[in-house]
Amino acid sequence: MTADPPAPRRTGKAGSGRRGALPIALDAVGGDYGAAPNVEGAVQAARAGVPVLLVGERTRLHAELGRHAGSGTLPIEVVDAPDLITMDDHATDVRRRPEASINVCTRLVREGRAAAAVSMGHSGATMTSALFTLGRIRGVDRPAILTHLPAQGGFTTLLDAGANTDVRPAYLAQWAQLASVYLRVLEGHENPTVGLLSIGEEDHKGSQLVLDTHALLRELHGQGRLNFHGNVEGNDIFKNTTDIVVTDGFTGNVVLKLAEGEAKVLFGWVKDALTRDLKSKLGALLVRGSLRSLAERLDPSTYGASILIGVRGLAFIGHGKSDARAVKNALLRASRAHEADLVSRLEAAFAEQAGPGTVG
Amino acid sequence: MTADPPAPRRTGKAGSGRRGALPIALDAVGGDYGAAPNVEGAVQAARAGVPVLLVGERTRLHAELGRHAGSGTLPIEVVDAPDLITMDDHATDVRRRPEASINVCTRLVREGRAAAAVSMGHSGATMTSALFTLGRIRGVDRPAILTHLPAQGGFTTLLDAGANTDVRPAYLAQWAQLASVYLRVLEGHENPTVGLLSIGEEDHKGSQLVLDTHALLRELHGQGRLNFHGNVEGNDIFKNTTDIVVTDGFTGNVVLKLAEGEAKVLFGWVKDALTRDLKSKLGALLVRGSLRSLAERLDPSTYGASILIGVRGLAFIGHGKSDARAVKNALLRASRAHEADLVSRLEAAFAEQAGPGTVG
């Protein structure tokens, strides 16, 4: 069941072309809980038909696999990578440790031997590794983390959720375009609306960055390159006023963590309220089922992981506290993105508009 | 019941000194719903012992007051101000319309004839009016909007919630100090902890603004001027990791609106879940009481309004969609701040540290 790292072989068309049977490379020891949830999630994904390469310390991964009866017949292989970037390391350490598991994952993608890299480990290291190993799509200055938040009527797509803290208007405009293609290709949204996160709906409200970005998005809208709705505010995210919300990676990261943290605390309060007295406890027995499906909807594991969009290959970044369900969903999502040929579609969209305009 | 605007009389110690009997000036036609909730809230506050000056178009306010039986015996007076800044106006319009109701409110404070100005109307106009009429506390570069968010174990104090979109590290350091004094004076928190909103707990994570502010807060902590905990993340706000969270006014405004919007949507989902089927509906009847007190805790009206901290006088900015309860709570809060002599205490704290250091 172990695949020794084969000799490097470049395909030239990283992340595109060879669809279907290609496995997903999972950084299988990354994340706060180590190998256990990663391997369990991989087993679940493999049972659902997605082949997986478990990348990490071979002995640990084999031991973990051994705990899942029948895993020997599943499309799972172990790729040895004894070095691991931990939360105590700096993101940049990844550049001088080529044998770290995340680097092995992204190299497998670059060499056309894996469809995507997925990691629940050090986010910064994953971004750095993906960026330097896979490179950027032509016309994209900075890749961004694209994530989904539950919202009225479905979900709102938010980016950048944390890859870039200090940004320029052109980055946000590129992200809006990347996300538009993403939703078209993966979710069948033909003409998704784009909102620019600000502190007022009015065009003249916001920071200098927002004012400049607003003008740029307006221009791209006029050229038919995206469907710009205008400024949106914090409360519009859960209202799903627009399909996509673009913002800098600082604000986006705060938004993502606040949204998750608030859902957790509020749900805890609802639970407390339901056990406050005998009457409430009795009622709680009756509403338990309904509330459980709501809790599931709010659980970040439902989305699995966020894509690092704009790199020339598929890379997904998950929560350090991911459980097996999150790992499984991340692997399925990665597989879907590969089957839809997402990276080629993104490249094509940016190639089309090369020439005049700010992007391209 | 009508008080004509008396001849201007400056007290020299605006916002301090004459405590107790001084009324609160309410911009009584401001806000999305006009006079009705303002007057109703004023009547409730007056019944609770807080005298109010209703500032706005005299005829409308008298008509509205007439709808409240017995209001003639309450400590409420009407101050005529026919001009009103609406949401269609720019915040800067306030400077060339001296008779606009919000300007009359802040002038009443400056002249020592009102304890505080409270408005549910145009936030930008209120800030501009307060800043230009009342001036800044010596040592404060930019006033900030200080607000409270419900959190585990109580509430978290957040600033700036939207007054300043483009900021400098020194502003955030001053806000941290202003909020520390505020919590000491009004909430009895002897040594409140300060968190700097970032995208990672680690000192080296964040935007350039955060890195520079972090260094400054560390320095002030070393000098015993505040109790700096370090960086906090979006999820720490509802966890109440620190008493105070400081951030720029762009991020803070997004946080505030997202937090309110998410609570609203999530609570709506809980309600939907509780009416999904007969079993849930039955259970809902039993848990209704417990959930109602939770809903109240999450309702922004509970806090009433946010203080514009750093101006030389008391000014409170409320939600455009404020109901009578929010107006009442804002007036009570304003009265408490006046009775606690907040502005003088803030001035004293900044005067003490004049001299060396970044602030002063």
XYZ file of C-alpha atoms in Angstrom:
720
model
C 0.000 0.000 0.000
C 3.029 2.267 0.124
C 4.123 4.225 -2.910
C 7.715 5.344 -2.768
C 8.093 8.852 -4.152
C 8.567 8.152 -7.872
C 11.140 10.001 -9.926
C 10.048 13.587 -10.591
C 8.167 13.931 -13.837
C 6.679 17.228 -14.926
C 3.516 17.251 -16.972
C 3.746 20.831 -18.150
C 0.025 21.243 -17.586
C -0.047 21.093 -13.821
C -3.480 20.783 -12.314
C -5.281 20.341 -15.585
C -5.855 17.669 -18.176
C -5.571 14.268 -16.513
C -8.877 14.012 -14.729
C -10.739 11.333 -12.842
C -8.441 8.659 -11.525
C -5.774 10.979 -10.142
C -5.588 10.805 -6.318
C -5.724 13.716 -3.883
C -2.536 14.276 -1.859
C -3.421 14.703 1.816
C -0.950 16.197 4.276
C -1.943 13.352 6.557
C -0.165 14.322 9.764
C -1.077 18.034 9.583
C -3.608 19.657 11.921
C -4.087 19.890 15.648
C -5.087 16.238 16.077
C -2.396 14.629 13.920
C -2.935 11.529 11.809
C -6.165 10.101 13.276
C -8.860 12.410 11.752
C -6.876 12.718 8.516
C -6.675 8.987 7.966
C -10.271 8.428 9.029
C -11.433 11.159 6.632
C -9.316 9.662 3.846
C -10.884 6.251 4.439
C -14.357 7.794 4.210
C -13.472 9.689 1.022
C -11.917 6.575 -0.533
C -15.080 4.636 0.266
C -16.945 7.388 -1.604
C -14.712 6.737 -4.615
C -11.984 9.375 -4.208
C -8.438 7.938 -4.317
C -6.071 9.432 -1.728
C -2.325 9.680 -1.217
C -1.593 9.861 2.511
C 1.564 11.948 2.813
C 3.522 11.821 6.069
C 5.539 9.634 8.351
C 5.025 6.148 6.882
C 4.971 4.138 10.114
C 2.405 6.341 11.815
C 0.161 6.377 8.777
C 0.280 2.608 8.338
C -0.498 2.136 12.027
C -3.443 4.513 11.735
C -4.694 2.844 8.548
C -4.515 -0.527 10.304
C -7.239 0.657 12.652
C -9.728 0.828 9.790
C -10.954 -2.623 8.823
C -10.936 -3.204 5.099
C -8.849 -0.134 4.325
C -6.402 -2.359 2.443
C -8.845 -2.711 -0.435
C -9.434 1.040 -0.751
C -7.680 3.349 -3.253
C -5.325 4.741 -0.595
C -1.540 4.849 -0.799
C 1.025 6.092 1.696
C 3.781 8.444 0.525
C 6.557 8.738 3.074
C 7.494 12.239 4.256
C 9.156 12.183 7.678
C 9.480 15.979 8.026
C 6.508 18.019 9.266
C 5.989 21.772 9.570
C 4.339 22.363 12.963
C 2.536 25.363 14.385
C 5.775 26.394 16.098
C 7.477 26.838 12.727
C 7.345 29.941 10.570
C 5.535 29.768 7.247
C 8.749 30.596 5.469
C 10.537 27.563 6.995
C 8.764 25.563 4.340
C 11.155 26.924 1.712
C 14.254 25.357 3.236
C 12.658 22.020 4.151
C 11.844 20.403 0.801
C 10.961 17.056 2.389
C 8.283 18.474 4.687
C 4.986 16.688 4.073
C 3.229 19.767 2.678
C 6.035 20.264 0.129
C 5.757 16.628 -0.927
C 2.006 17.169 -1.424
C 2.367 20.260 -3.602
C 5.189 18.632 -5.598
C 2.935 15.642 -6.310
C 0.431 18.133 -7.773
C 3.062 19.957 -9.809
C 4.319 16.647 -11.196
C 0.823 15.676 -12.263
C 0.755 12.727 -9.864
C -1.918 14.166 -7.609
C -5.041 16.125 -8.514
C -4.851 18.440 -5.518
C -3.051 19.073 -2.237
C -5.131 19.224 0.952
C -3.789 20.204 4.377
C -5.287 20.832 7.805
C -1.859 21.883 9.054
C -0.022 25.216 9.182
C -2.008 27.506 6.857
C 0.855 29.867 6.182
C 3.157 26.973 5.299
C 0.556 25.497 2.970
C 0.128 28.827 1.189
C 3.856 29.338 0.869
C 4.432 25.803 -0.348
C 1.605 25.992 -2.906
C 2.681 29.387 -4.164
C 6.322 28.474 -4.619
C 5.812 24.967 -5.912
C 2.822 25.556 -8.181
C 3.269 29.211 -9.118
C 0.508 31.678 -9.914
C -2.060 31.739 -12.685
C -0.986 34.278 -15.289
C -2.701 37.586 -14.502
C -3.079 36.890 -10.783
C -0.812 38.915 -8.510
C -1.671 37.200 -5.217
C -3.570 33.977 -4.547
C -6.353 34.285 -1.976
C -8.164 31.963 0.395
C -11.724 31.470 -0.825
C -14.164 30.229 1.761
C -17.899 29.726 2.240
C -20.033 30.961 5.097
C -23.521 29.639 5.762
C -26.082 32.318 4.885
C -29.763 32.816 4.228
C -30.724 30.730 1.237
C -27.414 28.854 1.079
C -23.923 30.257 1.523
C -21.876 33.358 0.815
C -18.450 33.015 -0.787
C -15.862 35.169 0.950
C -12.313 36.021 -0.073
C -9.596 36.719 0.929
C -10.007 34.843 4.193
C -6.450 35.397 5.318
C -3.711 34.959 2.732
C -2.922 38.660 2.227
C -3.014 41.222 5.013
C -1.724 44.236 3.104
C -3.306 44.473 -0.312
C -3.925 46.570 -3.422
C -7.179 47.277 -5.278
C -6.035 45.155 -8.244
C -5.761 42.077 -6.008
C -9.369 42.399 -4.879
C -10.525 42.862 -8.463
C -8.682 39.688 -9.485
C -10.181 37.782 -6.561
C -13.659 38.883 -7.577
C -13.017 37.427 -11.033
C -11.479 34.208 -9.713
C -14.453 33.665 -7.403
C -16.902 34.359 -10.223
C -15.320 31.644 -12.352
C -15.149 29.324 -9.345
C -18.886 29.635 -8.647
C -19.718 29.219 -12.325
C -17.585 26.101 -12.695
C -18.240 24.412 -9.357
C -21.674 25.614 -8.333
C -23.359 26.323 -11.639
C -23.955 30.008 -10.796
C -24.020 31.579 -14.232
C -23.488 35.212 -13.301
C -22.695 35.483 -9.590
C -22.991 38.884 -7.959
C -19.956 40.489 -6.341
C -20.128 42.733 -3.269
C -17.256 44.816 -1.949
C -17.140 44.729 1.853
C -17.360 48.241 3.254
C -18.891 50.225 6.084
C -21.802 51.656 4.154
C -23.722 50.803 1.020
C -23.037 54.197 -0.484
C -20.322 54.343 -3.143
C -18.416 57.089 -1.339
C -18.124 55.209 1.963
C -15.135 53.173 3.064
C -11.385 53.208 3.419
C -9.133 54.470 0.635
C -8.612 50.836 -0.398
C -12.368 50.345 -0.748
C -12.879 53.560 -2.702
C -10.148 52.635 -5.184
C -11.325 49.031 -5.462
C -14.897 50.191 -5.961
C -13.865 52.213 -9.011
C -11.959 49.246 -10.431
C -14.839 46.801 -9.933
C -17.244 49.301 -11.508
C -14.942 49.438 -14.538
C -14.734 45.634 -14.845
C -18.505 45.471 -14.511
C -18.847 47.931 -17.376
C -16.598 45.688 -19.465
C -18.814 42.695 -18.703
C -16.032 40.913 -16.845
C -17.994 40.482 -13.636
C -21.334 41.283 -12.043
C -20.600 44.019 -9.510
C -23.440 44.763 -7.103
C -21.692 47.542 -5.158
C -20.646 47.890 -1.549
C -22.007 45.538 1.078
C -21.773 45.692 4.874
C -20.981 43.171 7.591
C -24.626 42.209 8.011
C -24.975 41.454 4.300
C -22.731 38.403 4.594
C -25.297 36.293 6.460
C -28.120 37.886 4.489
C -26.445 36.619 1.311
C -27.038 39.987 -0.396
C -24.392 38.983 -2.947
C -23.006 35.575 -3.924
C -19.434 36.756 -3.441
C -17.952 39.202 -0.934
C -14.415 40.467 -1.569
C -12.227 42.075 1.058
C -8.613 42.223 2.178
C -7.198 39.146 3.924
C -7.087 40.855 7.302
C -10.764 41.787 7.391
C -11.706 38.482 5.738
C -9.883 36.445 8.336
C -11.490 38.387 11.176
C -14.895 37.880 9.521
C -14.379 34.135 9.124
C -13.197 33.573 12.686
C -15.817 35.878 14.183
C -18.586 34.159 12.211
C -17.450 30.711 13.382
C -16.839 31.847 16.943
C -20.169 33.618 17.235
C -22.095 30.625 15.872
C -20.388 28.429 18.447
C -21.097 30.737 21.389
C -24.682 31.467 20.323
C -25.407 27.807 19.887
C -23.944 27.142 23.302
C -26.314 29.743 24.717
C -29.261 28.126 23.005
C -28.214 24.810 24.563
C -27.886 26.444 27.993
C -31.319 28.014 27.601
C -32.736 24.595 26.800
C -31.452 23.075 30.030
C -32.293 25.984 32.305
C -35.331 24.477 33.956
C -37.441 21.344 33.823
C -39.909 22.819 31.344
C -37.135 23.819 28.956
C -35.457 20.421 29.311
C -38.670 18.711 28.400
C -39.107 20.969 25.367
C -35.482 20.402 24.408
C -36.147 16.680 23.991
C -38.742 17.521 21.374
C -36.737 20.124 19.411
C -33.428 18.259 19.559
C -33.704 16.748 16.095
C -34.492 20.051 14.405
C -31.686 21.862 16.159
C -29.177 19.150 15.334
C -29.564 19.639 11.593
C -29.143 23.378 12.114
C -25.963 22.787 14.104
C -24.655 20.687 11.252
C -25.321 23.483 8.792
C -23.326 25.879 10.948
C -20.454 23.454 11.492
C -17.349 24.555 9.551
C -16.673 20.841 8.848
C -19.529 20.903 6.380
C -17.391 22.927 3.982
C -14.276 20.893 4.702
C -11.583 23.274 3.562
C -10.982 26.498 1.690
C -9.341 26.660 -1.694
C -6.217 28.725 -2.228
C -7.384 30.290 -5.438
C -5.048 31.816 -8.003
C -2.235 29.253 -7.792
C -1.533 27.081 -10.822
C -2.831 23.871 -9.302
C -5.359 22.849 -6.678
C -4.523 23.489 -3.026
C -6.967 23.374 -0.104
C -6.431 24.681 3.384
C -8.505 23.356 6.258
C -9.049 24.192 9.887
C -6.438 22.908 12.328
C -9.278 21.472 14.407
C -10.758 19.528 11.489
C -12.431 16.233 12.276
C -12.743 13.233 9.944
C -15.915 14.664 8.424
C -14.134 17.900 7.515
C -11.223 15.948 5.999
C -13.589 13.794 3.969
C -15.538 16.818 2.715
C -12.301 18.593 1.818
C -11.148 15.593 -0.227
C -14.505 15.361 -2.026
C -14.430 19.098 -2.741
C -10.886 18.847 -4.092
C -11.906 15.950 -6.294
C -14.872 17.894 -7.667
C -12.659 20.892 -8.458
C -10.281 18.608 -10.332
C -13.034 16.897 -12.289
C -14.443 20.279 -13.264
C -10.995 21.244 -14.537
C -11.119 24.357 -12.389
C -7.530 25.519 -12.806
C -7.658 25.394 -16.612
C -10.964 27.272 -16.559
C -9.453 29.962 -14.342
C -6.411 30.196 -16.581
C -8.600 30.466 -19.657
C -10.691 33.239 -18.098
C -7.625 35.284 -17.280
C -5.978 34.583 -20.645
C -9.091 35.813 -22.496
C -8.891 39.195 -20.953
C -5.144 39.647 -21.310
C -4.412 42.911 -23.017
C -6.150 46.125 -22.039
C -7.616 46.605 -18.560
C -6.088 46.328 -15.166
C -6.091 42.580 -14.972
C -4.406 40.235 -17.409
C -43.357 72.067 27.798
C -41.372 73.895 25.148
C -38.062 75.496 25.938
C -36.984 78.079 23.444
C -33.260 77.862 22.823
C -31.888 80.044 25.625
C -29.095 82.517 25.025
C -25.754 80.738 24.566
C -23.852 80.444 27.804
C -20.558 78.596 27.977
C -19.593 76.838 31.146
C -15.951 76.422 30.293
C -16.047 72.876 31.653
C -18.207 71.254 29.015
C -19.444 67.829 29.935
C -18.203 67.892 33.464
C -19.090 69.479 36.751
C -22.842 70.118 36.865
C -24.154 66.652 37.465
C -27.501 65.130 38.201
C -30.315 67.396 37.137
C -28.919 68.268 33.710
C -31.100 66.818 30.919
C -29.944 64.671 27.988
C -30.385 66.267 24.555
C -32.027 63.780 22.195
C -31.956 64.289 18.429
C -35.632 63.390 18.526
C -36.431 63.141 14.823
C -33.243 61.245 13.875
C -33.276 57.587 12.897
C -35.102 55.473 10.359
C -38.455 55.652 12.141
C -38.527 59.381 12.913
C -40.032 60.873 16.049
C -42.193 57.996 17.350
C -39.600 55.661 18.948
C -37.487 58.626 20.080
C -40.338 60.261 21.947
C -41.552 56.975 23.380
C -38.042 56.151 24.571
C -37.709 59.626 26.074
C -40.983 59.191 27.940
C -39.730 55.877 29.358
C -36.395 57.393 30.378
C -38.118 60.388 31.972
C -40.341 58.030 33.947
C -37.122 56.383 35.143
C -35.945 59.779 36.373
C -33.785 61.014 33.488
C -34.751 64.509 32.230
C -34.739 64.862 28.434
C -34.608 67.692 25.907
C -36.403 66.609 22.741
C -34.625 68.421 19.911
C -36.355 68.675 16.526
C -39.327 70.080 14.722
C -41.505 71.437 17.522
C -44.925 70.644 16.055
C -44.105 67.022 15.309
C -42.596 66.473 18.708
C -45.541 68.009 20.544
C -47.934 65.904 18.496
C -45.939 62.795 19.331
C -45.725 63.680 23.019
C -49.501 64.181 23.073
C -49.895 60.493 22.356
C -48.364 59.608 25.725
C -50.816 60.141 28.544
C -49.331 61.978 31.484
C -46.204 63.062 29.620
C -46.962 66.671 30.581
C -45.836 65.999 34.139
C -42.533 64.394 33.123
C -39.145 66.186 32.995
C -39.274 66.517 29.192
C -38.868 69.746 27.230
C -39.015 70.390 23.501
C -36.260 72.436 21.848
C -37.220 73.540 18.355
C -34.834 72.647 15.509
C -36.619 72.558 12.146
C -33.582 71.423 10.117
C -32.680 67.724 9.989
C -29.713 65.907 8.453
C -31.124 62.869 6.653
C -29.443 59.739 5.335
C -29.322 61.361 1.898
C -27.042 64.099 3.219
C -23.286 63.912 3.560
C -21.759 63.901 7.022
C -19.927 67.117 6.179
C -23.210 68.934 5.386
C -23.560 69.265 9.133
C -20.896 71.969 9.148
C -22.866 74.414 7.016
C -26.258 73.779 8.642
C -25.847 75.099 12.203
C -29.572 74.773 12.948
C -29.744 71.062 12.131
C -31.118 69.173 15.148
C -27.872 67.291 15.811
C -25.937 70.579 15.911
C -28.454 72.013 18.358
C -27.932 68.917 20.548
C -24.153 69.150 20.619
C -24.305 72.932 21.198
C -26.548 72.347 24.217
C -23.816 70.071 25.588
C -21.056 72.555 24.864
C -23.034 75.307 26.566
C -23.471 73.176 29.663
C -27.256 73.053 29.217
C -27.372 69.347 28.430
C -25.414 66.473 29.957
C -25.046 64.557 26.702
C -26.173 64.431 23.084
C -27.869 61.246 21.846
C -28.793 60.547 18.217
C -30.188 57.580 16.293
C -29.779 59.560 13.078
C -26.937 59.951 10.569
C -23.864 58.540 12.370
C -21.364 60.453 10.288
C -23.198 63.714 10.891
C -23.335 63.036 14.635
C -19.602 62.358 14.739
C -18.795 65.452 12.721
C -21.094 67.633 14.796
C -19.732 66.316 18.097
C -16.141 66.638 16.985
C -16.459 70.195 15.711
C -18.758 71.495 18.419
C -17.204 69.795 21.446
C -13.600 69.349 20.329
C -11.241 66.575 21.366
C -9.846 65.603 24.734
C -6.262 66.800 24.948
C -3.985 63.929 23.901
C -6.580 62.213 21.718
C -5.975 62.459 17.970
C -9.222 60.893 16.793
C -12.397 60.065 18.712
C -13.677 56.509 18.234
C -17.007 54.742 18.498
C -16.952 52.444 21.524
C -19.526 49.689 21.527
C -20.404 46.525 23.422
C -21.012 43.076 21.979
C -22.657 40.307 23.969
C -20.072 37.663 24.855
C -19.487 34.705 27.107
C -19.655 35.895 30.675
C -20.986 39.343 29.811
C -19.883 41.606 26.989
C -16.794 42.605 25.062
C -16.034 46.285 24.499
C -15.015 46.986 20.919
C -13.570 50.115 19.381
C -13.367 51.725 16.878
C -16.726 50.585 15.523
C -16.678 52.900 12.555
C -15.497 56.459 13.134
C -12.072 56.106 11.481
C -11.424 53.981 8.431
C -7.802 54.883 7.819
C -5.845 54.971 11.030
C -2.441 55.103 12.715
C -1.014 52.949 15.518
C -1.144 55.897 17.956
C -4.923 56.168 17.515
C -5.462 52.548 18.504
C -3.200 52.981 21.532
C -5.210 56.027 22.625
C -8.478 54.138 22.143
C -7.195 51.297 24.303
C -6.528 53.805 27.062
C -9.855 55.600 26.644
C -11.716 52.290 26.824
C -9.753 51.221 29.904
C -10.805 54.387 31.746
C -14.369 53.996 30.455
C -14.680 50.462 31.857
C -13.114 51.489 35.141
C -15.418 54.478 35.591
C -18.673 53.041 34.262
C -18.390 49.307 34.867
C -16.098 49.097 37.863
C -13.479 47.013 35.998
C -10.320 47.922 37.863
C -7.725 46.757 35.347
C -9.461 45.725 32.124
C -7.488 43.647 29.630
C -6.844 44.952 26.125
C -6.625 42.727 23.040
C -5.437 43.867 19.631
C -7.536 42.346 16.857
C -5.362 40.383 14.451
C -5.306 37.227 12.369
C -3.225 35.138 14.726
C -2.350 35.181 18.414
C 1.350 35.276 17.672
C 3.054 38.657 18.047
C 4.488 38.557 14.540
C 1.145 37.981 12.796
C -1.014 40.681 11.245
C -0.969 43.680 8.950
C 1.711 46.352 9.206
C -0.740 48.441 11.239
C -1.175 45.607 13.731
C 2.550 44.956 14.035
C 3.266 48.628 14.751
C 0.322 48.958 17.134
C 1.367 45.799 18.937
C 4.769 47.314 19.718
C 3.148 50.512 20.982
C 0.670 48.695 23.228
C 3.483 46.542 24.610
C 5.358 49.723 25.499
C 2.340 51.294 27.221
C 1.821 48.046 29.111
C 5.414 48.190 30.296
C 4.782 51.731 31.559
C 1.723 50.526 33.489
C -0.622 52.648 31.401
C -2.816 49.760 30.323
C -3.175 46.003 30.656
C -2.205 44.603 27.243
C -3.030 40.927 26.737
C -1.654 40.630 23.194
C -3.243 39.832 19.859
C -6.710 38.332 19.712
C -8.611 36.839 16.770
C -12.150 37.157 15.462
C -13.389 34.235 17.554
C -12.032 35.809 20.743
C -14.636 38.586 20.618
C -17.550 36.317 21.579
C -15.295 34.283 23.857
C -14.543 37.477 25.778
C -10.842 36.603 25.892
C -10.169 40.259 26.733
C -12.436 42.976 28.142
C -11.512 45.376 25.349
C -10.729 44.712 21.692
C -9.140 47.521 19.683
C -9.082 47.689 15.904
C -9.356 50.187 13.076
C -12.803 51.628 12.369
C -13.186 49.707 9.120
C -12.659 46.279 10.664
C -14.585 47.287 13.783
C -17.609 48.375 11.794
C -17.595 45.157 9.792
C -17.310 43.182 13.042
C -20.218 45.030 14.663
C -22.546 44.670 11.687
C -21.558 41.063 11.036
C -22.084 40.155 14.698
C -25.539 41.740 14.750
C -26.487 40.350 11.352
C -25.334 36.843 12.188
C -27.201 36.804 15.500
C -30.352 37.853 13.682
C -30.046 35.210 10.948
C -29.039 32.435 13.346
C -31.906 33.219 15.655
C -34.241 33.189 12.687
C -32.942 29.716 11.831
C -33.508 28.524 15.376
C -37.083 29.826 15.133
C -37.564 28.073 11.787
C -36.210 24.848 13.255
C -38.697 25.123 16.101
C -41.675 25.306 13.752
C -40.529 22.636 11.319
C -42.821 19.871 12.462
C -45.454 19.211 15.070
C -43.005 17.729 17.542
C -40.739 20.770 17.315
C -43.692 23.141 17.618
C -44.769 21.410 20.786
C -41.262 21.609 22.194
C -41.045 25.260 21.162
C -43.950 26.106 23.434
C -41.947 24.787 26.364
C -38.621 26.461 25.549
C -40.112 29.788 24.441
C -39.520 31.566 27.729
C -35.865 30.545 27.947
C -35.166 31.527 24.353
C -36.874 34.888 24.741
C -34.454 36.045 27.428
C -31.597 34.927 25.198
C -33.019 36.912 22.282
C -33.158 39.945 24.516
C -29.516 39.537 25.445
C -28.583 39.472 21.760
C -30.773 42.430 20.841
C -28.627 45.500 20.064
C -31.352 47.598 21.770
C -30.122 46.282 25.092
C -27.033 48.446 24.803
C -28.961 51.401 23.412
C -26.200 53.367 21.773
C -22.448 53.616 21.434
C -20.410 56.417 22.916
C -18.211 58.580 20.712
C -15.236 58.478 23.015
C -12.455 61.043 22.932
C -14.573 64.156 22.340
C -14.746 66.786 25.080
C -18.336 66.084 26.055
C -20.732 63.174 25.959
C -22.118 62.070 22.596
C -23.903 58.794 21.867
C -24.639 57.284 18.479
C -27.397 54.730 18.110
C -28.662 52.398 15.431
C -30.916 53.943 12.761
C -33.383 51.150 13.425
C -33.549 51.825 17.166
C -36.837 51.177 18.906
C -38.133 52.930 22.023
C -36.282 50.466 24.252
C -32.967 51.291 22.569
C -33.658 55.029 22.906
C -34.512 54.646 26.569
C -31.392 52.565 27.267
C -29.237 55.078 25.388
C -30.610 57.918 27.520
C -30.036 55.976 30.749
C -26.507 55.113 29.647
C -25.799 58.748 28.804
C -27.112 59.815 32.181
C -24.881 57.288 33.966
C -21.831 58.492 32.045
C -22.619 62.063 33.085
C -23.164 61.167 36.714
C -19.870 59.292 36.758
C -18.188 62.420 35.381
C -16.711 60.336 32.583
C -15.317 63.149 30.437
C -13.394 64.734 33.319
C -12.016 61.320 34.274
C -10.850 60.724 30.696
C -9.289 64.190 30.577
C -7.541 63.585 33.864
C -6.155 60.232 32.704
C -4.692 61.767 29.567
C -3.404 64.841 31.403
C -1.514 62.634 33.895
C 0.517 61.006 31.223
C 1.287 64.152 29.240
C 4.975 64.459 28.696
C 7.061 61.533 27.496
C 5.515 58.629 25.647
C 3.494 58.436 22.486
C 0.255 59.642 23.957
C -0.295 62.934 25.724
